[in-house]
Amino acid sequence: MSSVTFFRGDTLPLEMHKVRIVQKLNLPNIEERVAHISKAGNNTFLLQNRDVFLDMLTDSGVNAMSDHQLAAMMRADDSYAGSETYTRLYEKIREIFGMEYFLPAHQGRACENILATTLVKPGDVVPMNFHFTTTKSHITRMGGSVEELVIAEGLKPESSHPFKGNFDVDRLRALIERVGPAHIPFVRLEAGTNLIGGQPFSLQNAKEVTDLCRSYGILTVLDASLLQDNLYFIKKREAACKDMSIRAITRSMSDMVDIIYFSARKLGFARGGGICMRDEALCLKMKEYIPLFEGFLTYGGMSVREMEAIAVGLDESMDEDIISQGPLFIEYMVQELQRRGIPVITPAGGLGCHLNASEFVPHIPQSEYPAGALAAAMYIAGGVRGMERGTMSEQREEDGSERFAELELLRLALPRRVFTLSQVMYAVDRIDWLYQNRALIGGLKFVEEPAVLRFFFGRLAPTSEWQEKLAAKFRADLGDSL
């Protein structure tokens, strides 16, 4: 986004795009919202989208496409093998990342499946700045374990540290010495660490990590799904990079690592994914799994139309005006909430605005899923669907006990180029009302709990009649308002 000063002194993010296609929204009344969240088992994933006003669940696969992407989809080559669409995507991957080999997959977790199946053995340890839910599940499924080595600042809800997603390099070195390089199949760097508020790592930190791994002969893997936000923050916050282009930062980062994988549901504004590498032997190890798990080598489970859109979207991700929209909207939302005294993760990261549920509803114990309860309350208060990123998103320990999350967050994602500022301000207003009435929010308990990835489709019930009381207070305060 361009830097524009308003005559009256206001500071607002200015969209560098115009809206050409619209989709009608529906805002059910509060009694209907209470009924809908109850029917969904108090899990926002199980809500019907027709019952959601602002869908801030995720930025995955719900970003707005550009006119160039939609136009490119019309020239897709449907050939099962040897598709020109694949060639165009491959050439764009090679141009941007400088990696010779590319394997397509239908999304990021498919890439994680292939990486874990190929590289992880029982007893292996995979260090990472912070885990993501599906990444950890694929590694543990293969008998490995995950070690989170984010810097201490990364777990502080309120901070001014510009790169809270940085690796603690000293702890990484100590771990390598303790378990031995032979038991570390790869070290994973996650751009825009999802579960701790979309916080980035610096280019300098990535260099320190990859230099260390190279000295021990350990592979480095970059999860680039949230790369565009991380690139923006490097450009804006890292002094040594302020004069570098987004393309130059991208190439510097990709030159450091051995493997890059990504979900194009985030990176590229479309739906798909892939794995890039420069080593032919590594590619050959993974290649056989593409036809087995995904599809043929030139589409990997993706629609060719989406592949055309990804090729254009990756190019657009190198445009600072385009990739700045998300972080600037998120920063604006965070600042408005801070102004009202509402606990949020700072500094503003990528992906979305993250409410600190531990401080928002401190009376709810972690055993009653405060971030999940806040997500249900947020839907009741405004028809806004967020995502729990706390204890519900963790896996239970082997003995069945809870593994309490380091942070209890409600993520309110801001998909790129989707919401207007008035819609963001509506969400801020309803969060403000909810915060003033936070004492009414109660906990949740599981009534149907899957063993793996329970946050996706588990069902919960309130521990008291707090939802009806919250709705009654809404009516008392806001009358006939939706």
PDB file of C-alpha atoms in Angstrom, residues 125-132 135 139 145-155 161-176 184-193 196 199-213 218-223 230 234 238 253 256-257 261:
ATOM      1  CA  VAL A 125      13.392 -34.989  16.518  1.00  0.00           C
ATOM      2  CA  VAL A 126      12.323 -32.070  14.311  1.00  0.00           C
ATOM      3  CA  PRO A 127      13.271 -28.661  15.749  1.00  0.00           C
ATOM      4  CA  MET A 128      11.197 -25.672  14.655  1.00  0.00           C
ATOM      5  CA  ASN A 129      10.613 -22.124  15.795  1.00  0.00           C
ATOM      6  CA  PHE A 130       7.017 -23.116  16.543  1.00  0.00           C
ATOM      7  CA  HIS A 131       4.795 -25.997  15.524  1.00  0.00           C
ATOM      8  CA  PHE A 132       1.699 -25.927  13.371  1.00  0.00           C
ATOM      9  CA  THR A 135       2.886 -30.388  10.795  1.00  0.00           C
ATOM     10  CA  ILE A 139       5.728 -35.903  12.335  1.00  0.00           C
ATOM     11  CA  SER A 145       8.687 -35.598  17.930  1.00  0.00           C
ATOM     12  CA  VAL A 146       8.764 -31.822  17.708  1.00  0.00           C
ATOM     13  CA  GLU A 147      10.924 -29.371  19.667  1.00  0.00           C
ATOM     14  CA  GLU A 148       9.778 -25.748  19.709  1.00  0.00           C
ATOM     15  CA  LEU A 149      12.704 -23.348  19.949  1.00  0.00           C
ATOM     16  CA  VAL A 150      11.175 -19.904  19.456  1.00  0.00           C
ATOM     17  CA  ILE A 151      12.852 -17.087  21.383  1.00  0.00           C
ATOM     18  CA  ALA A 152      11.422 -16.328  24.815  1.00  0.00           C
ATOM     19  CA  GLU A 153       9.944 -13.066  23.500  1.00  0.00           C
ATOM     20  CA  GLY A 154       7.781 -15.100  21.107  1.00  0.00           C
ATOM     21  CA  LEU A 155       5.623 -16.331  23.973  1.00  0.00           C
ATOM     22  CA  HIS A 161      10.102  -7.193  19.541  1.00  0.00           C
ATOM     23  CA  PRO A 162       9.838  -6.954  15.748  1.00  0.00           C
ATOM     24  CA  PHE A 163      10.643 -10.633  15.115  1.00  0.00           C
ATOM     25  CA  LYS A 164       8.965 -12.752  17.767  1.00  0.00           C
ATOM     26  CA  GLY A 165       9.084 -15.753  15.418  1.00  0.00           C
ATOM     27  CA  ASN A 166      12.889 -15.958  15.583  1.00  0.00           C
ATOM     28  CA  PHE A 167      14.631 -19.223  16.420  1.00  0.00           C
ATOM     29  CA  ASP A 168      16.642 -19.376  19.634  1.00  0.00           C
ATOM     30  CA  VAL A 169      19.908 -20.357  17.925  1.00  0.00           C
ATOM     31  CA  ASP A 170      21.726 -21.260  21.148  1.00  0.00           C
ATOM     32  CA  ARG A 171      18.970 -23.683  22.138  1.00  0.00           C
ATOM     33  CA  LEU A 172      19.045 -25.173  18.629  1.00  0.00           C
ATOM     34  CA  ARG A 173      22.799 -25.750  18.884  1.00  0.00           C
ATOM     35  CA  ALA A 174      22.377 -27.368  22.308  1.00  0.00           C
ATOM     36  CA  LEU A 175      19.608 -29.649  20.996  1.00  0.00           C
ATOM     37  CA  ILE A 176      21.715 -30.770  18.030  1.00  0.00           C
ATOM     38  CA  ILE A 184      17.384 -34.668  13.208  1.00  0.00           C
ATOM     39  CA  PRO A 185      15.982 -35.259   9.701  1.00  0.00           C
ATOM     40  CA  PHE A 186      15.457 -31.541   9.158  1.00  0.00           C
ATOM     41  CA  VAL A 187      15.000 -28.222  10.923  1.00  0.00           C
ATOM     42  CA  ARG A 188      11.782 -26.414  10.017  1.00  0.00           C
ATOM     43  CA  LEU A 189      11.484 -22.638   9.847  1.00  0.00           C
ATOM     44  CA  GLU A 190       7.905 -21.396   9.772  1.00  0.00           C
ATOM     45  CA  ALA A 191       7.404 -17.988   8.211  1.00  0.00           C
ATOM     46  CA  GLY A 192       4.771 -15.987  10.084  1.00  0.00           C
ATOM     47  CA  THR A 193       4.431 -18.439  12.994  1.00  0.00           C
ATOM     48  CA  ILE A 196       1.730 -17.413  18.268  1.00  0.00           C
ATOM     49  CA  GLN A 199       4.846 -13.384  14.132  1.00  0.00           C
ATOM     50  CA  PRO A 200       7.764 -13.240  11.638  1.00  0.00           C
ATOM     51  CA  PHE A 201      11.419 -14.213  11.784  1.00  0.00           C
ATOM     52  CA  SER A 202      14.202 -11.961  10.493  1.00  0.00           C
ATOM     53  CA  LEU A 203      16.379 -12.691   7.495  1.00  0.00           C
ATOM     54  CA  GLN A 204      19.431 -12.510   9.757  1.00  0.00           C
ATOM     55  CA  ASN A 205      17.950 -15.123  12.091  1.00  0.00           C
ATOM     56  CA  ALA A 206      17.185 -17.409   9.137  1.00  0.00           C
ATOM     57  CA  LYS A 207      20.825 -17.088   8.053  1.00  0.00           C
ATOM     58  CA  GLU A 208      22.106 -17.970  11.521  1.00  0.00           C
ATOM     59  CA  VAL A 209      19.846 -21.042  11.671  1.00  0.00           C
ATOM     60  CA  THR A 210      20.692 -22.311   8.200  1.00  0.00           C
ATOM     61  CA  ASP A 211      24.434 -21.674   8.649  1.00  0.00           C
ATOM     62  CA  LEU A 212      24.359 -23.685  11.868  1.00  0.00           C
ATOM     63  CA  CYS A 213      22.429 -26.548  10.266  1.00  0.00           C
ATOM     64  CA  ILE A 218      21.248 -31.036   8.623  1.00  0.00           C
ATOM     65  CA  LEU A 219      18.576 -30.160   6.054  1.00  0.00           C
ATOM     66  CA  THR A 220      16.593 -26.961   6.488  1.00  0.00           C
ATOM     67  CA  VAL A 221      12.944 -26.720   5.439  1.00  0.00           C
ATOM     68  CA  LEU A 222      11.010 -23.469   5.064  1.00  0.00           C
ATOM     69  CA  ASP A 223       7.244 -23.511   5.496  1.00  0.00           C
ATOM     70  CA  ASN A 230       7.011 -12.339   6.701  1.00  0.00           C
ATOM     71  CA  ILE A 234      11.440  -8.031   6.954  1.00  0.00           C
ATOM     72  CA  GLU A 238      14.856  -5.170   9.446  1.00  0.00           C
ATOM     73  CA  MET A 253      15.854 -16.556   1.962  1.00  0.00           C
ATOM     74  CA  MET A 256      19.610 -20.311   2.459  1.00  0.00           C
ATOM     75  CA  VAL A 257      17.318 -23.346   2.742  1.00  0.00           C
ATOM     76  CA  TYR A 261       6.966 -26.029   0.828  1.00  0.00           C
TER      77      TYR A 261
END
